[in-house]
Amino acid sequence: QKEVEQNSGPLSVPEGAIASLNCTYSDRGSQSFFWYRQYSGKSPELIMFIYSNGDKEDGRFTAQLNKASQYVSLLIRDSQPSDSATYLCASILTGGGNKLTFGTGTQLKVEL
Amino acid sequence: SAVISQKPSRDICQRGTSLTIQCQVDSQVTMMFWYRQQPGQSLTLIATANQGSEATYESGFVIDKFPISRPNLTFSTLTVSNMSPEDSSIYLCSVAQTRSPVEQYFGPGTRLTVT
């Protein structure tokens, strides 16, 4: 079982819709979770992080963490074609120091 | 956030040779890391670059193959030694400050092709 799992997609949503990206993790002791966006041919860009149960909002982005169910999600409201990218979920595992463990990423396509 | 640069941005190398990749940050950072991203794959941590001491390598990566230096708080190098086509990948450095949670920021990457 992979430590951080994501559906590879592609996830296609129409412009203006809400895109919902999900991530599950196996290490119950994981404390912090990060969402990165990676455009094709570019390096990952940190969108936001979350470490408390519940929701965290930043502009059009909302991260949700449910530690009991061991999942993290990223909602993108009013999706735009410029949001089309691969979204990587990452966590810091228990005893992992400051090391990030990445999921395989979900490709999002926002269609006109 | 810090501005991170990497050199070279891309290179094509012959098997058996070595390539050194540089990572430069415009401000002092506590932590520096080196990752590999193989085609169509996610990121895999190679090692944590420690200032003034030997790097800490992840399982499956060894110092003889990927020697790393970090002489100060703004600079690090990763060498890919005795390259084979399997080393063709994007190599990325990332930086972070000591805080909780640790936010890592990535450089632009070095695209390496081994022929």
PDB file of C-alpha atoms in Angstrom:
ATOM      1  CA  GLN A   1       0.000   0.000   0.000  1.00  0.00           C
ATOM      2  CA  LYS A   2       1.355   3.367  -0.997  1.00  0.00           C
ATOM      3  CA  GLU A   3       1.736   5.875   1.774  1.00  0.00           C
ATOM      4  CA  VAL A   4      -0.006   8.661  -0.123  1.00  0.00           C
ATOM      5  CA  GLU A   5      -2.489   7.733  -2.830  1.00  0.00           C
ATOM      6  CA  GLN A   6      -4.221   9.773  -5.487  1.00  0.00           C
ATOM      7  CA  ASN A   7      -6.335   8.933  -8.489  1.00  0.00           C
ATOM      8  CA  SER A   8      -4.197   9.706 -11.522  1.00  0.00           C
ATOM      9  CA  GLY A   9      -7.146  11.007 -13.532  1.00  0.00           C
ATOM     10  CA  PRO A  10      -7.538  12.817 -15.754  1.00  0.00           C
ATOM     11  CA  LEU A  11     -10.316  14.611 -13.957  1.00  0.00           C
ATOM     12  CA  SER A  12     -12.270  16.740 -16.390  1.00  0.00           C
ATOM     13  CA  VAL A  13     -14.510  19.563 -15.213  1.00  0.00           C
ATOM     14  CA  PRO A  14     -16.230  22.341 -17.147  1.00  0.00           C
ATOM     15  CA  GLU A  15     -15.095  25.903 -16.706  1.00  0.00           C
ATOM     16  CA  GLY A  16     -16.749  27.521 -13.698  1.00  0.00           C
ATOM     17  CA  ALA A  17     -17.420  24.242 -11.909  1.00  0.00           C
ATOM     18  CA  ILE A  18     -15.914  23.013  -8.650  1.00  0.00           C
ATOM     19  CA  ALA A  19     -13.021  20.609  -9.057  1.00  0.00           C
ATOM     20  CA  SER A  20     -12.583  18.113  -6.225  1.00  0.00           C
ATOM     21  CA  LEU A  21      -9.232  16.392  -5.838  1.00  0.00           C
ATOM     22  CA  ASN A  22      -8.766  13.654  -3.290  1.00  0.00           C
ATOM     23  CA  CYS A  23      -5.859  12.050  -1.493  1.00  0.00           C
ATOM     24  CA  THR A  24      -5.721   9.244   1.065  1.00  0.00           C
ATOM     25  CA  TYR A  25      -2.855   8.362   3.349  1.00  0.00           C
ATOM     26  CA  SER A  26      -1.934   5.242   5.258  1.00  0.00           C
ATOM     27  CA  ASP A  27       0.180   6.662   8.081  1.00  0.00           C
ATOM     28  CA  ARG A  28      -2.284   7.574  10.793  1.00  0.00           C
ATOM     29  CA  GLY A  29       0.390   9.620  12.533  1.00  0.00           C
ATOM     30  CA  SER A  30       0.927  11.989   9.596  1.00  0.00           C
ATOM     31  CA  GLN A  31       0.546  15.546  10.777  1.00  0.00           C
ATOM     32  CA  SER A  32       0.898  17.931   7.863  1.00  0.00           C
ATOM     33  CA  PHE A  33      -0.424  17.800   4.337  1.00  0.00           C
ATOM     34  CA  PHE A  34       0.472  19.854   1.308  1.00  0.00           C
ATOM     35  CA  TRP A  35      -1.021  20.481  -2.097  1.00  0.00           C
ATOM     36  CA  TYR A  36       1.264  21.343  -4.995  1.00  0.00           C
ATOM     37  CA  ARG A  37       0.306  22.299  -8.530  1.00  0.00           C
ATOM     38  CA  GLN A  38       2.585  21.273 -11.382  1.00  0.00           C
ATOM     39  CA  TYR A  39       2.143  22.535 -14.889  1.00  0.00           C
ATOM     40  CA  SER A  40       3.564  20.401 -17.660  1.00  0.00           C
ATOM     41  CA  GLY A  41       7.308  20.961 -17.937  1.00  0.00           C
ATOM     42  CA  LYS A  42       7.433  23.071 -14.769  1.00  0.00           C
ATOM     43  CA  SER A  43       8.375  22.420 -11.163  1.00  0.00           C
ATOM     44  CA  PRO A  44       5.798  21.952  -8.373  1.00  0.00           C
ATOM     45  CA  GLU A  45       4.322  25.077  -6.849  1.00  0.00           C
ATOM     46  CA  LEU A  46       2.989  25.042  -3.286  1.00  0.00           C
ATOM     47  CA  ILE A  47      -0.695  25.968  -3.187  1.00  0.00           C
ATOM     48  CA  MET A  48      -1.494  25.412   0.465  1.00  0.00           C
ATOM     49  CA  PHE A  49      -1.012  23.194   3.465  1.00  0.00           C
ATOM     50  CA  ILE A  50      -3.301  21.941   6.213  1.00  0.00           C
ATOM     51  CA  TYR A  51      -2.641  20.229   9.520  1.00  0.00           C
ATOM     52  CA  SER A  52      -5.879  20.633  11.491  1.00  0.00           C
ATOM     53  CA  ASN A  53      -9.090  18.716  10.933  1.00  0.00           C
ATOM     54  CA  GLY A  54     -11.623  20.672   8.951  1.00  0.00           C
ATOM     55  CA  ASP A  55     -11.437  23.186   6.147  1.00  0.00           C
ATOM     56  CA  LYS A  56      -8.888  25.814   5.230  1.00  0.00           C
ATOM     57  CA  GLU A  57      -9.713  28.362   2.579  1.00  0.00           C
ATOM     58  CA  ASP A  58      -7.384  30.465   0.450  1.00  0.00           C
ATOM     59  CA  GLY A  59      -9.051  32.328  -2.381  1.00  0.00           C
ATOM     60  CA  ARG A  60     -10.632  29.815  -4.769  1.00  0.00           C
ATOM     61  CA  PHE A  61      -8.914  26.926  -3.027  1.00  0.00           C
ATOM     62  CA  THR A  62     -10.175  24.987  -0.016  1.00  0.00           C
ATOM     63  CA  ALA A  63      -8.230  22.177   1.604  1.00  0.00           C
ATOM     64  CA  GLN A  64     -10.100  19.681   3.731  1.00  0.00           C
ATOM     65  CA  LEU A  65      -8.572  17.261   6.203  1.00  0.00           C
ATOM     66  CA  ASN A  66     -10.301  14.338   7.877  1.00  0.00           C
ATOM     67  CA  LYS A  67      -7.831  12.520  10.085  1.00  0.00           C
ATOM     68  CA  ALA A  68     -10.341   9.895  11.232  1.00  0.00           C
ATOM     69  CA  SER A  69     -10.912   8.796   7.640  1.00  0.00           C
ATOM     70  CA  GLN A  70      -7.330   9.580   6.585  1.00  0.00           C
ATOM     71  CA  TYR A  71      -8.101  11.683   3.596  1.00  0.00           C
ATOM     72  CA  VAL A  72      -7.244  15.121   2.352  1.00  0.00           C
ATOM     73  CA  SER A  73      -9.005  16.941  -0.426  1.00  0.00           C
ATOM     74  CA  LEU A  74      -8.554  20.094  -2.436  1.00  0.00           C
ATOM     75  CA  LEU A  75     -11.531  21.963  -3.830  1.00  0.00           C
ATOM     76  CA  ILE A  76     -11.072  24.497  -6.586  1.00  0.00           C
ATOM     77  CA  ARG A  77     -14.056  26.787  -7.037  1.00  0.00           C
ATOM     78  CA  ASP A  78     -14.875  28.536 -10.299  1.00  0.00           C
ATOM     79  CA  SER A  79     -12.372  26.371 -12.168  1.00  0.00           C
ATOM     80  CA  GLN A  80     -10.511  28.072 -14.993  1.00  0.00           C
ATOM     81  CA  PRO A  81      -8.624  26.589 -17.950  1.00  0.00           C
ATOM     82  CA  SER A  82      -5.461  27.932 -16.285  1.00  0.00           C
ATOM     83  CA  ASP A  83      -6.100  25.508 -13.418  1.00  0.00           C
ATOM     84  CA  SER A  84      -5.404  22.613 -15.793  1.00  0.00           C
ATOM     85  CA  ALA A  85      -2.361  20.937 -14.271  1.00  0.00           C
ATOM     86  CA  THR A  86      -1.285  17.976 -12.182  1.00  0.00           C
ATOM     87  CA  TYR A  87      -2.049  18.346  -8.481  1.00  0.00           C
ATOM     88  CA  LEU A  88       0.274  16.594  -6.072  1.00  0.00           C
ATOM     89  CA  CYS A  89      -0.648  15.694  -2.524  1.00  0.00           C
ATOM     90  CA  ALA A  90       2.203  15.312  -0.047  1.00  0.00           C
ATOM     91  CA  SER A  91       2.538  14.577   3.629  1.00  0.00           C
ATOM     92  CA  ILE A  92       5.134  14.479   6.333  1.00  0.00           C
ATOM     93  CA  LEU A  93       5.056  10.976   7.755  1.00  0.00           C
ATOM     94  CA  THR A  94       5.414  10.122  11.409  1.00  0.00           C
ATOM     95  CA  GLY A  95       9.080  10.146  12.271  1.00  0.00           C
ATOM     96  CA  GLY A  96       9.868  11.475   8.819  1.00  0.00           C
ATOM     97  CA  GLY A  97      11.489  14.618  10.034  1.00  0.00           C
ATOM     98  CA  ASN A  98      10.875  17.294   7.454  1.00  0.00           C
ATOM     99  CA  LYS A  99      10.691  14.981   4.471  1.00  0.00           C
ATOM    100  CA  LEU A 100       7.769  15.122   2.092  1.00  0.00           C
ATOM    101  CA  THR A 101       6.219  11.944   0.712  1.00  0.00           C
ATOM    102  CA  PHE A 102       4.341  12.609  -2.505  1.00  0.00           C
ATOM    103  CA  GLY A 103       1.378  10.941  -4.112  1.00  0.00           C
ATOM    104  CA  THR A 104       1.452  10.232  -7.818  1.00  0.00           C
ATOM    105  CA  GLY A 105      -0.671  13.264  -8.635  1.00  0.00           C
ATOM    106  CA  THR A 106      -4.048  13.856 -10.262  1.00  0.00           C
ATOM    107  CA  GLN A 107      -4.245  15.470 -13.668  1.00  0.00           C
ATOM    108  CA  LEU A 108      -6.982  18.093 -13.846  1.00  0.00           C
ATOM    109  CA  LYS A 109      -8.419  19.335 -17.122  1.00  0.00           C
ATOM    110  CA  VAL A 110     -10.737  22.314 -17.106  1.00  0.00           C
ATOM    111  CA  GLU A 111     -12.671  22.439 -20.332  1.00  0.00           C
ATOM    112  CA  LEU A 112     -14.233  25.445 -21.999  1.00  0.00           C
TER     113      LEU A 112
ATOM    114  CA  SER B   1       9.474  33.210  -0.623  1.00  0.00           C
ATOM    115  CA  ALA B   2      13.064  32.595  -1.702  1.00  0.00           C
ATOM    116  CA  VAL B   3      14.146  32.723  -5.330  1.00  0.00           C
ATOM    117  CA  ILE B   4      15.745  29.438  -6.329  1.00  0.00           C
ATOM    118  CA  SER B   5      17.820  28.859  -9.436  1.00  0.00           C
ATOM    119  CA  GLN B   6      19.315  25.705 -10.880  1.00  0.00           C
ATOM    120  CA  LYS B   7      22.068  25.170 -13.408  1.00  0.00           C
ATOM    121  CA  PRO B   8      22.011  23.743 -15.958  1.00  0.00           C
ATOM    122  CA  SER B   9      18.337  23.874 -16.871  1.00  0.00           C
ATOM    123  CA  ARG B  10      18.810  20.900 -19.151  1.00  0.00           C
ATOM    124  CA  ASP B  11      21.585  18.727 -20.512  1.00  0.00           C
ATOM    125  CA  ILE B  12      22.152  15.737 -22.724  1.00  0.00           C
ATOM    126  CA  CYS B  13      24.961  13.505 -21.520  1.00  0.00           C
ATOM    127  CA  GLN B  14      26.613  10.310 -22.636  1.00  0.00           C
ATOM    128  CA  ARG B  15      26.469   7.216 -20.505  1.00  0.00           C
ATOM    129  CA  GLY B  16      29.356   6.751 -18.164  1.00  0.00           C
ATOM    130  CA  THR B  17      29.909  10.459 -17.630  1.00  0.00           C
ATOM    131  CA  SER B  18      28.976  12.634 -14.656  1.00  0.00           C
ATOM    132  CA  LEU B  19      26.987  15.833 -14.345  1.00  0.00           C
ATOM    133  CA  THR B  20      26.960  18.307 -11.477  1.00  0.00           C
ATOM    134  CA  ILE B  21      23.778  20.289 -10.883  1.00  0.00           C
ATOM    135  CA  GLN B  22      23.877  23.506  -8.907  1.00  0.00           C
ATOM    136  CA  CYS B  23      21.137  24.957  -6.732  1.00  0.00           C
ATOM    137  CA  GLN B  24      21.411  28.580  -5.618  1.00  0.00           C
ATOM    138  CA  VAL B  25      19.029  30.421  -3.276  1.00  0.00           C
ATOM    139  CA  ASP B  26      18.883  34.181  -2.913  1.00  0.00           C
ATOM    140  CA  SER B  27      18.609  34.005   0.886  1.00  0.00           C
ATOM    141  CA  GLN B  28      19.813  31.723   3.632  1.00  0.00           C
ATOM    142  CA  VAL B  29      17.653  28.659   4.163  1.00  0.00           C
ATOM    143  CA  THR B  30      17.775  26.029   6.849  1.00  0.00           C
ATOM    144  CA  MET B  31      16.995  22.987   4.735  1.00  0.00           C
ATOM    145  CA  MET B  32      17.776  21.909   1.192  1.00  0.00           C
ATOM    146  CA  PHE B  33      16.599  18.739  -0.495  1.00  0.00           C
ATOM    147  CA  TRP B  34      17.197  16.974  -3.790  1.00  0.00           C
ATOM    148  CA  TYR B  35      14.424  15.139  -5.632  1.00  0.00           C
ATOM    149  CA  ARG B  36      14.126  13.140  -8.799  1.00  0.00           C
ATOM    150  CA  GLN B  37      11.069  13.075 -11.028  1.00  0.00           C
ATOM    151  CA  GLN B  38      11.183  10.405 -13.696  1.00  0.00           C
ATOM    152  CA  PRO B  39       9.037  10.812 -16.809  1.00  0.00           C
ATOM    153  CA  GLY B  40       5.351  10.639 -15.948  1.00  0.00           C
ATOM    154  CA  GLN B  41       6.096   9.925 -12.302  1.00  0.00           C
ATOM    155  CA  SER B  42       5.838  11.764  -9.026  1.00  0.00           C
ATOM    156  CA  LEU B  43       8.708  13.127  -6.967  1.00  0.00           C
ATOM    157  CA  THR B  44      11.118  10.907  -5.078  1.00  0.00           C
ATOM    158  CA  LEU B  45      13.420  12.313  -2.437  1.00  0.00           C
ATOM    159  CA  ILE B  46      17.075  11.513  -3.085  1.00  0.00           C
ATOM    160  CA  ALA B  47      18.642  13.131  -0.040  1.00  0.00           C
ATOM    161  CA  THR B  48      18.668  15.972   2.422  1.00  0.00           C
ATOM    162  CA  ALA B  49      21.659  18.236   1.922  1.00  0.00           C
ATOM    163  CA  ASN B  50      23.210  19.107   5.280  1.00  0.00           C
ATOM    164  CA  GLN B  51      25.333  22.193   5.628  1.00  0.00           C
ATOM    165  CA  GLY B  52      28.865  21.321   6.603  1.00  0.00           C
ATOM    166  CA  SER B  53      28.281  17.572   6.853  1.00  0.00           C
ATOM    167  CA  GLU B  54      27.427  14.550   4.756  1.00  0.00           C
ATOM    168  CA  ALA B  55      24.020  14.414   3.132  1.00  0.00           C
ATOM    169  CA  THR B  56      21.321  12.098   4.445  1.00  0.00           C
ATOM    170  CA  TYR B  57      20.312   9.669   1.700  1.00  0.00           C
ATOM    171  CA  GLU B  58      17.006   7.908   1.234  1.00  0.00           C
ATOM    172  CA  SER B  59      16.671   4.199   0.695  1.00  0.00           C
ATOM    173  CA  GLY B  60      17.841   3.269  -2.774  1.00  0.00           C
ATOM    174  CA  PHE B  61      20.192   6.228  -3.196  1.00  0.00           C
ATOM    175  CA  VAL B  62      23.873   6.123  -2.342  1.00  0.00           C
ATOM    176  CA  ILE B  63      26.601   8.702  -1.987  1.00  0.00           C
ATOM    177  CA  ASP B  64      28.854   7.137  -4.631  1.00  0.00           C
ATOM    178  CA  LYS B  65      26.150   7.582  -7.256  1.00  0.00           C
ATOM    179  CA  PHE B  66      24.734  10.917  -6.072  1.00  0.00           C
ATOM    180  CA  PRO B  67      27.383  12.869  -4.159  1.00  0.00           C
ATOM    181  CA  ILE B  68      25.978  16.062  -2.665  1.00  0.00           C
ATOM    182  CA  SER B  69      27.683  19.112  -1.291  1.00  0.00           C
ATOM    183  CA  ARG B  70      26.300  21.998   0.737  1.00  0.00           C
ATOM    184  CA  PRO B  71      29.085  24.387   1.652  1.00  0.00           C
ATOM    185  CA  ASN B  72      26.819  27.151   2.982  1.00  0.00           C
ATOM    186  CA  LEU B  73      23.183  28.091   3.612  1.00  0.00           C
ATOM    187  CA  THR B  74      22.475  29.276   0.070  1.00  0.00           C
ATOM    188  CA  PHE B  75      24.116  26.731  -2.220  1.00  0.00           C
ATOM    189  CA  SER B  76      24.153  23.007  -2.905  1.00  0.00           C
ATOM    190  CA  THR B  77      25.269  20.674  -5.673  1.00  0.00           C
ATOM    191  CA  LEU B  78      24.120  17.237  -6.746  1.00  0.00           C
ATOM    192  CA  THR B  79      26.344  15.108  -8.954  1.00  0.00           C
ATOM    193  CA  VAL B  80      24.902  12.251 -10.974  1.00  0.00           C
ATOM    194  CA  SER B  81      27.831   9.899 -11.462  1.00  0.00           C
ATOM    195  CA  ASN B  82      28.562   7.212 -14.037  1.00  0.00           C
ATOM    196  CA  MET B  83      25.273   7.930 -15.742  1.00  0.00           C
ATOM    197  CA  SER B  84      23.072   5.416 -17.527  1.00  0.00           C
ATOM    198  CA  PRO B  85      19.871   6.006 -19.531  1.00  0.00           C
ATOM    199  CA  GLU B  86      17.899   5.093 -16.397  1.00  0.00           C
ATOM    200  CA  ASP B  87      19.165   8.332 -14.837  1.00  0.00           C
ATOM    201  CA  SER B  88      17.249  10.356 -17.414  1.00  0.00           C
ATOM    202  CA  SER B  89      14.976  12.424 -15.244  1.00  0.00           C
ATOM    203  CA  ILE B  90      14.202  15.852 -13.893  1.00  0.00           C
ATOM    204  CA  TYR B  91      16.265  16.721 -10.843  1.00  0.00           C
ATOM    205  CA  LEU B  92      14.824  19.302  -8.483  1.00  0.00           C
ATOM    206  CA  CYS B  93      16.156  21.032  -5.447  1.00  0.00           C
ATOM    207  CA  SER B  94      13.835  22.355  -2.790  1.00  0.00           C
ATOM    208  CA  VAL B  95      14.358  24.608   0.188  1.00  0.00           C
ATOM    209  CA  ALA B  96      12.612  25.185   3.480  1.00  0.00           C
ATOM    210  CA  GLN B  97      12.976  27.082   6.701  1.00  0.00           C
ATOM    211  CA  THR B  98      12.681  25.518  10.113  1.00  0.00           C
ATOM    212  CA  ARG B  99       9.105  26.116  11.121  1.00  0.00           C
ATOM    213  CA  SER B 100       6.010  24.040  11.650  1.00  0.00           C
ATOM    214  CA  PRO B 101       4.774  22.841   9.304  1.00  0.00           C
ATOM    215  CA  VAL B 102       7.774  22.866   7.011  1.00  0.00           C
ATOM    216  CA  GLU B 103       6.884  24.436   3.658  1.00  0.00           C
ATOM    217  CA  GLN B 104       9.124  23.329   0.811  1.00  0.00           C
ATOM    218  CA  TYR B 105       9.633  25.419  -2.301  1.00  0.00           C
ATOM    219  CA  PHE B 106      11.080  23.985  -5.472  1.00  0.00           C
ATOM    220  CA  GLY B 107      13.619  25.225  -7.929  1.00  0.00           C
ATOM    221  CA  PRO B 108      12.886  25.149 -11.680  1.00  0.00           C
ATOM    222  CA  GLY B 109      14.537  21.753 -12.140  1.00  0.00           C
ATOM    223  CA  THR B 110      17.231  20.283 -14.367  1.00  0.00           C
ATOM    224  CA  ARG B 111      16.092  18.050 -17.210  1.00  0.00           C
ATOM    225  CA  LEU B 112      18.726  15.383 -17.799  1.00  0.00           C
ATOM    226  CA  THR B 113      18.794  13.037 -20.777  1.00  0.00           C
ATOM    227  CA  VAL B 114      21.385  10.271 -20.875  1.00  0.00           C
ATOM    228  CA  THR B 115      22.125   8.697 -24.241  1.00  0.00           C
TER     229      THR B 115
END
